[in-house]
Coordinates of C-alpha atoms in Angstrom, one line a residue:
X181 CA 36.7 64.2 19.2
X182 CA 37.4 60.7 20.8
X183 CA 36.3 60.5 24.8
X184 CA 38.7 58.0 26.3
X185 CA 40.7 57.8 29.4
X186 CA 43.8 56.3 30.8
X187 CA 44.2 53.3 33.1
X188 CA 48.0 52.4 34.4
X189 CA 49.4 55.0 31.9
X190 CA 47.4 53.5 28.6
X191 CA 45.0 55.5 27.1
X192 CA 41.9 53.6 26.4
X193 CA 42.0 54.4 22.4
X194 CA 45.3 53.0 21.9
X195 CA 43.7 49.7 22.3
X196 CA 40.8 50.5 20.5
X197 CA 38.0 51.4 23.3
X198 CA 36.5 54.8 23.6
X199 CA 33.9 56.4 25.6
X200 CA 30.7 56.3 24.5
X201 CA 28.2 57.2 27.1
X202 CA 28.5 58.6 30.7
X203 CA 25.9 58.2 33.2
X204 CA 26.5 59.7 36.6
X205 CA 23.9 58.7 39.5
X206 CA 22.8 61.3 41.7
X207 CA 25.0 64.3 43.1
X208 CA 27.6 63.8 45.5
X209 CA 26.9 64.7 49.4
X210 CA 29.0 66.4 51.9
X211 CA 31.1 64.0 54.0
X212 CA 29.7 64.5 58.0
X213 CA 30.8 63.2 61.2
X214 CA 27.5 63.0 63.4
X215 CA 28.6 62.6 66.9
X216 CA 25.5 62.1 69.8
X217 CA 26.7 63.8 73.0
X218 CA 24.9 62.9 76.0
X219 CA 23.1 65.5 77.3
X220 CA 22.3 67.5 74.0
X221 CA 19.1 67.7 71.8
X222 CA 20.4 66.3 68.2
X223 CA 23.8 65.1 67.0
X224 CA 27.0 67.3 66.6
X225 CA 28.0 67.4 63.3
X226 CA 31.5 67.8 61.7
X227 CA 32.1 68.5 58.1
X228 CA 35.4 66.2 57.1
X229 CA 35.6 69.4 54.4
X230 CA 35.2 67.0 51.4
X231 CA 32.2 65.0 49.2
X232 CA 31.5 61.7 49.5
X233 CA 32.3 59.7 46.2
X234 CA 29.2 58.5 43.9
X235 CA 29.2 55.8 41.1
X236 CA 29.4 56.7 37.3
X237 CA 29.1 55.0 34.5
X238 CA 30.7 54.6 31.5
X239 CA 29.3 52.8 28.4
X240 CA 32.6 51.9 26.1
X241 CA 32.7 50.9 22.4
X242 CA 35.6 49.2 20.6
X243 CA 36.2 51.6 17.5
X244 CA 34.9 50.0 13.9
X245 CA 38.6 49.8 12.7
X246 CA 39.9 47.4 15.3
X247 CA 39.9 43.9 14.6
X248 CA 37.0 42.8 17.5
X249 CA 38.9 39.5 18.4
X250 CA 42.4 41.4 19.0
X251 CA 41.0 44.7 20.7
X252 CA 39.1 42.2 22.9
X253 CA 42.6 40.4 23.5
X254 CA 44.5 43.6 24.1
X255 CA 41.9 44.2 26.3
X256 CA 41.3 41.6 28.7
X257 CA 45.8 41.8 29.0
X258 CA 45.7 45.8 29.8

């Protein structure tokens, strides 16, 4: 099977780059509000009900088959 994905309705295959590797860093944390309140011991907290986002990676490959100058072309237009 060929891992690709889509970008402004194009699926990356279709111009000859597929998904090689993925490499996510870390694990995504909770999205809080920390609020001090004068008065209180500690901050108030308030869960926005939602992660935060994290970076990941993806190592892509033009496929054998493609021509490298005109999948590189395609490319750089998509």
């Amino acid at each position: 099977m060929i891992n690709s994905f889509t970008l402004g309705g194009i699926v990356s295959s279709m111009m000859g780059l597929v998904v090689g590797e993925k490499k996510i860093n870390g694990a995504p944390e909770r999205d809080v509000e920390s609020i001090e309140i004068p008065g209180r011991n500690g901050d108030a907290l308030f869960d926005n009900g939602r992660f935060k986002n994290i970076p990941i990676e993806y190592k892509c490959y033009i496929m054998p088959e493609w021509n490298l100058a005109d999948a590189c072309t395609r490319i750089k237009a998509w």
